[in-house]
């Protein structure tokens, strides 16, 4: 088994391998003799034949056909087409970004007319890195540790793991970039314990991690992640775009034409801007020359760009970006109740920390003595990944000391749990969840509340699962949507999957249900839904790397057919809800009625706006009212069951309804509840059979959870 470390970057990627004899890692060169491989993929069509270009050759080709060249694909990994980051990317890049086909909501890219998942594009980059490493090492590389930004959510990590599989690699571990950098820096000689802040400003992303580093049983030390923070759209690209905007303004002022809409010009201008940015880290001014850069629409002379930019001008443009990074640093410290004095070391990571304004600002804030620049900031992430790739050889049982496979859940020798087992001779890393994991539920009149089960900042893998208890509404079909995020509104977070669970007939409605989460070292969520005291449970592992249907809450404005269908369904639901209030209002509390009237008004607004996602959300919320209002809901279901029933059954239902109305009007709540249960027992089998035969007649949202 030959393993390497890979820094799969937004702009450039780096590979490294671990030398066990020297107990250190070294960066490997690629097929072009360089240590940095551009994270760029292009498809060239020549004489009807397609060829795939990766790395430097793709960069060289991009100036001719930017629309067939994918850059910064890392931004799209694991994201849906309607994700705000993808929407912003569509405005910035020259290549097409499209939704997946069928029910796949994920973003795809188009190269030479063919649709690719971002994981497939990243897989091509990883495949080249694997081939280059195999050539240098003289044997086939089979395993890898791959780094990702600390704030990557589970779907993005799963997409990265999928990219590794596409490249023919066994991914030993997905590790956060700042943590990998900390492993590469290590401890100062003689130091016992340090509190470290990693300032990682790469080509496309900005990461901050705060860690405790200490000597431990492993010679490589122990690393405890306390917190991380960042911005998925803040990095070297933004500095390049600031210079690009200056180039565009120069053309407008000097030649009276606007080149912004020309994709090829924008690509050439950005490449020239990146080159100027690098020069300005070494010299006081840089010349920007782009021959034959732009031809105005309708003809006219070619426009050449010949301009000069000084370091002072560049720093004026970049100052707000750098200030943004420091505001995020202060937020990260504040979340841990730390001051700058509590930090012993600041590690500068990422190529953008070579910009003088950046490292001067960091040094001014923390003090020059604390800021460490003794490891190449472009290589340290890969070096840390290489150390992990070479030292992760298994885990040691805490009970008997035996070495076990990394994937083992219990010791082969004594059967003890390996949840807290330390790696054998590898750096000991304690990671934490970057966002909360929980479910969408209802609380009072609020129908879209996020209930965390594993809070943000929880160390993982979990020593034991985490549970919450819920009660159900009157429906038997329980719907449990699982989310990752920190927003109190569930549907604004990242949906990880939906689990549906039907209560058997011998278990009463309004029963208690326990929802239990477990979270392993590979960040895979296992959900267990159970009924206390009963041998009844449903366990599901959520695999976020598999295709999933678009969430009704997350869907944006789809095609015309989807819009029309959602609006028509919402119109019918609004009509049903209004009928429900008019007919059964006496059985609904004043508070419930007010909430329903409010949601009806919001649903009518959604119809006027015409947004598909909002329409589907309102359908679900209205049905939550209609099916979760006790006696009134039972009467509505009885009405639906009577429609189309046989004369004999219709008479039985009518008699049961009359009993409910009589006991309610005579002020007998206990008898009303008993008669309501009898009514439900009569109509539920009828509706269940009818909806089984005609699923399209089943109302949406026939079961929700309600937090206790």
Coordinates of N, CA and C in Angstrom, one line a residue, residues 127-243:
X127 N -6.9 12.1 -10.3 CA -6.3 11.0 -11.2 C -4.9 11.4 -11.7
X128 N -4.8 12.7 -12.1 CA -3.5 13.2 -12.6 C -2.5 13.2 -11.4
X129 N -2.9 13.7 -10.2 CA -2.0 13.7 -9.1 C -1.5 12.3 -8.7
X130 N -2.4 11.3 -8.8 CA -2.1 9.9 -8.5 C -1.1 9.4 -9.5
X131 N -1.3 9.7 -10.8 CA -0.4 9.2 -11.8 C 1.0 9.9 -11.6
X132 N 1.0 11.2 -11.3 CA 2.3 11.9 -11.1 C 3.1 11.3 -9.9
X133 N 2.3 11.1 -8.8 CA 3.0 10.5 -7.7 C 3.5 9.1 -7.9
X134 N 2.7 8.3 -8.6 CA 3.2 6.9 -9.0 C 4.4 7.0 -9.8
X135 N 4.5 7.9 -10.7 CA 5.7 8.0 -11.5 C 7.0 8.4 -10.7
X136 N 6.8 9.3 -9.8 CA 7.9 9.7 -9.0 C 8.4 8.6 -8.0
X137 N 7.4 8.0 -7.4 CA 7.7 6.9 -6.4 C 8.1 5.6 -7.0
X138 N 7.8 5.4 -8.3 CA 8.1 4.1 -8.9 C 7.2 3.0 -8.6
X139 N 6.1 3.3 -8.0 CA 5.1 2.2 -7.7 C 3.7 2.8 -7.7
X140 N 2.7 2.0 -7.8 CA 1.3 2.5 -7.9 C 0.8 3.0 -6.6
X141 N 0.3 4.3 -6.6 CA -0.3 4.8 -5.4 C -1.7 4.4 -5.3
X142 N -2.1 3.9 -4.1 CA -3.4 3.3 -3.9 C -4.3 4.0 -2.9
X143 N -3.6 4.7 -1.9 CA -4.3 5.3 -0.8 C -4.0 6.8 -0.7
X144 N -4.9 7.6 -0.1 CA -4.6 9.0 0.1 C -5.3 9.6 1.2
X145 N -4.8 10.6 1.8 CA -5.5 11.5 2.8 C -5.7 12.8 2.0
X146 N -6.9 13.3 1.9 CA -7.3 14.4 1.2 C -7.8 15.5 2.1
X147 N -7.4 16.7 1.8 CA -7.8 17.9 2.7 C -8.9 18.6 2.1
X148 N -9.7 19.2 3.0 CA -10.9 20.1 2.6 C -10.9 21.3 3.6
X149 N -11.6 22.3 3.2 CA -11.8 23.5 4.1 C -12.5 23.0 5.4
X150 N -12.2 23.6 6.5 CA -12.8 23.2 7.8 C -14.3 23.3 7.8
X151 N -14.9 24.3 7.1 CA -16.3 24.5 7.2 C -17.1 23.7 6.1
X152 N -16.4 22.9 5.3 CA -17.1 22.0 4.4 C -18.1 21.2 5.1
X153 N -19.4 21.2 4.6 CA -20.4 20.4 5.2 C -20.3 18.9 4.7
X154 N -21.1 18.0 5.3 CA -21.0 16.6 5.0 C -21.1 16.3 3.5
X155 N -22.0 16.9 2.8 CA -22.2 16.6 1.4 C -21.0 17.0 0.6
X156 N -20.3 18.1 1.0 CA -19.1 18.5 0.3 C -17.9 17.5 0.6
X157 N -17.8 17.0 1.8 CA -16.8 16.0 2.2 C -17.1 14.7 1.5
X158 N -18.4 14.3 1.4 CA -18.7 13.1 0.7 C -18.4 13.2 -0.8
X159 N -18.6 14.4 -1.4 CA -18.3 14.6 -2.8 C -16.8 14.5 -3.0
X160 N -16.0 14.9 -2.0 CA -14.5 14.8 -2.1 C -14.1 13.4 -2.1
X161 N -14.7 12.6 -1.2 CA -14.4 11.2 -1.1 C -14.8 10.5 -2.4
X162 N -16.0 10.9 -2.9 CA -16.4 10.3 -4.2 C -15.4 10.6 -5.3
X163 N -14.8 11.8 -5.3 CA -13.8 12.2 -6.3 C -12.6 11.3 -6.2
X164 N -12.2 11.0 -4.9 CA -11.1 10.1 -4.7 C -11.4 8.7 -5.3
X165 N -12.6 8.2 -5.1 CA -13.0 6.9 -5.7 C -12.9 7.0 -7.2
X166 N -13.4 8.1 -7.8 CA -13.4 8.3 -9.3 C -11.9 8.1 -9.8
X167 N -11.0 8.6 -9.0 CA -9.6 8.6 -9.4 C -8.9 7.2 -9.1
X168 N -9.6 6.3 -8.5 CA -9.1 5.0 -8.2 C -8.3 5.0 -6.9
X169 N -8.6 5.9 -6.0 CA -7.9 6.0 -4.7 C -8.8 5.5 -3.6
X170 N -8.2 4.8 -2.6 CA -8.8 4.6 -1.3 C -8.6 5.7 -0.4
X171 N -9.6 6.4 0.0 CA -9.4 7.7 0.8 C -9.4 7.2 2.3
X172 N -8.2 7.3 2.8 CA -8.0 6.9 4.2 C -8.7 7.8 5.2
X173 N -8.6 9.1 4.8 CA -9.2 10.1 5.7 C -9.4 11.4 5.0
X174 N -10.5 12.1 5.3 CA -10.7 13.5 4.9 C -10.4 14.4 6.1
X175 N -9.4 15.3 5.9 CA -8.9 16.1 7.0 C -9.1 17.5 6.7
X176 N -9.4 18.3 7.7 CA -9.5 19.8 7.5 C -8.1 20.4 7.2
X177 N -8.1 21.3 6.3 CA -6.9 22.0 5.8 C -6.1 22.6 7.0
X178 N -6.8 23.4 7.8 CA -6.0 24.0 8.9 C -5.4 23.0 9.8
X179 N -6.1 21.9 10.1 CA -5.6 20.9 11.0 C -4.4 20.2 10.4
X180 N -4.5 19.9 9.1 CA -3.3 19.4 8.4 C -2.1 20.3 8.4
X181 N -2.3 21.6 8.3 CA -1.3 22.6 8.3 C -0.6 22.6 9.7
X182 N -1.4 22.5 10.8 CA -0.9 22.4 12.1 C 0.0 21.2 12.3
X183 N -0.4 20.1 11.8 CA 0.4 18.9 11.8 C 1.7 19.1 11.2
X184 N 1.7 19.8 10.1 CA 3.0 20.1 9.3 C 3.9 21.0 10.1
X185 N 3.3 22.0 10.8 CA 4.2 22.9 11.6 C 4.7 22.3 12.8
X186 N 3.9 21.4 13.5 CA 4.3 20.8 14.7 C 4.6 21.7 15.8
X187 N 5.1 21.2 16.9 CA 5.5 22.0 18.1 C 6.9 22.5 18.0
X188 N 7.1 23.6 18.6 CA 8.5 24.1 18.8 C 9.2 23.1 19.7
X189 N 10.5 23.0 19.5 CA 11.3 22.1 20.3 C 11.2 22.5 21.8
X190 N 10.9 21.6 22.6 CA 10.8 21.8 24.0 C 9.4 22.3 24.5
X191 N 8.6 22.7 23.5 CA 7.2 23.1 23.9 C 6.4 21.9 24.4
X192 N 5.6 22.1 25.4 CA 4.7 21.1 25.9 C 3.3 21.3 25.4
X193 N 2.9 22.5 25.4 CA 1.5 22.8 25.0 C 1.4 24.2 24.4
X194 N 0.6 24.3 23.3 CA 0.4 25.6 22.6 C -1.0 25.8 22.3
X195 N -1.5 27.0 22.2 CA -2.8 27.3 21.7 C -2.6 28.1 20.4
X196 N -3.0 27.5 19.3 CA -2.6 27.9 17.9 C -3.9 28.4 17.2
X197 N -3.7 29.5 16.4 CA -4.7 29.9 15.5 C -4.1 29.8 14.1
X198 N -4.8 29.1 13.2 CA -4.4 28.9 11.8 C -5.1 29.9 11.0
X199 N -4.4 30.7 10.3 CA -4.9 31.7 9.4 C -4.6 31.2 8.0
X200 N -5.7 30.6 7.3 CA -5.5 29.9 6.0 C -6.2 30.7 4.9
X201 N -5.5 31.5 4.2 CA -6.1 32.2 3.1 C -5.5 31.7 1.8
X202 N -6.4 30.8 1.1 CA -6.0 30.2 -0.1 C -6.5 30.9 -1.3
X203 N -6.5 30.2 -2.4 CA -6.9 30.8 -3.7 C -8.4 31.1 -3.7
X204 N -9.2 30.3 -3.0 CA -10.7 30.6 -3.1 C -11.4 30.6 -1.8
X205 N -10.7 30.2 -0.7 CA -11.4 30.1 0.5 C -10.6 30.6 1.7
X206 N -11.2 31.0 2.8 CA -10.5 31.5 3.9 C -11.0 30.7 5.1
X207 N -10.0 30.1 5.8 CA -10.3 29.2 7.0 C -9.6 29.7 8.2
X208 N -10.2 29.7 9.3 CA -9.6 29.9 10.6 C -9.8 28.7 11.5
X209 N -8.8 28.2 12.1 CA -9.0 27.1 13.1 C -8.2 27.5 14.4
X210 N -8.8 27.2 15.5 CA -8.2 27.4 16.8 C -8.0 26.0 17.4
X211 N -6.7 25.6 17.7 CA -6.4 24.3 18.2 C -5.5 24.4 19.4
X212 N -5.6 23.4 20.3 CA -4.6 23.1 21.3 C -3.7 22.1 20.7
X213 N -2.4 22.3 20.8 CA -1.4 21.4 20.4 C -0.5 21.0 21.6
X214 N -0.3 19.7 21.7 CA 0.5 19.2 22.9 C 1.2 18.0 22.6
X215 N 2.3 17.7 23.4 CA 3.0 16.4 23.2 C 2.1 15.3 23.8
X216 N 2.1 14.2 23.2 CA 1.2 13.1 23.6 C 2.0 11.8 23.5
X217 N 1.2 10.7 23.5 CA 1.8 9.3 23.4 C 2.4 9.2 22.0
X218 N 1.9 9.8 21.0 CA 2.4 9.7 19.6 C 3.6 10.7 19.5
X219 N 4.6 10.3 18.8 CA 5.8 11.2 18.6 C 5.4 12.4 17.7
X220 N 4.2 12.3 17.0 CA 3.8 13.4 16.2 C 2.9 14.4 16.9
X221 N 2.6 14.1 18.2 CA 1.8 15.1 18.9 C 0.3 14.9 18.9
X222 N -0.4 15.7 19.7 CA -1.8 15.7 19.8 C -2.4 17.0 19.4
X223 N -3.5 17.0 18.7 CA -4.1 18.2 18.2 C -5.6 18.2 18.5
X224 N -6.0 19.1 19.3 CA -7.4 19.2 19.7 C -8.0 20.5 19.0
X225 N -8.9 20.3 18.1 CA -9.6 21.4 17.4 C -10.7 21.9 18.4
X226 N -10.6 23.3 18.6 CA -11.5 23.9 19.5 C -12.7 24.5 18.7
X227 N -12.4 25.1 17.6 CA -13.4 25.8 16.8 C -12.8 26.1 15.4
X228 N -13.7 26.3 14.5 CA -13.2 26.9 13.2 C -14.3 27.8 12.6
X229 N -13.8 28.6 11.7 CA -14.7 29.7 11.1 C -14.1 29.9 9.7
X230 N -14.8 30.7 8.9 CA -14.3 31.0 7.6 C -15.3 31.6 6.7
X231 N -14.9 31.7 5.4 CA -15.7 32.3 4.4 C -15.5 31.5 3.1
X232 N -16.5 30.9 2.5 CA -16.3 30.1 1.4 C -16.1 30.9 0.1
X233 N -16.2 32.2 0.2 CA -15.9 33.0 -1.0 C -15.0 34.2 -0.6
X234 N -13.9 33.9 -0.1 CA -12.9 34.9 0.2 C -11.5 34.3 0.1
X235 N -10.7 34.7 -0.9 CA -9.4 34.2 -1.1 C -8.7 34.9 -2.2
X236 N -7.6 34.3 -2.7 CA -6.8 34.9 -3.8 C -7.6 35.3 -5.0
X237 N -8.7 34.5 -5.3 CA -9.5 34.9 -6.5 C -10.1 36.3 -6.3
X238 N -10.4 36.7 -5.1 CA -11.0 38.0 -4.9 C -10.0 39.1 -5.1
X239 N -8.8 38.9 -4.7 CA -7.7 39.8 -5.0 C -7.5 40.0 -6.5
X240 N -7.5 38.8 -7.2 CA -7.4 38.9 -8.6 C -8.5 39.7 -9.3
X241 N -9.8 39.4 -8.8 CA -10.9 40.1 -9.4 C -10.9 41.6 -9.1
X242 N -10.3 42.0 -8.0 CA -10.2 43.5 -7.7 C -9.3 44.1 -8.8
X243 N -8.2 43.4 -9.2 CA -7.3 44.0 -10.2 C -8.0 43.9 -11.6

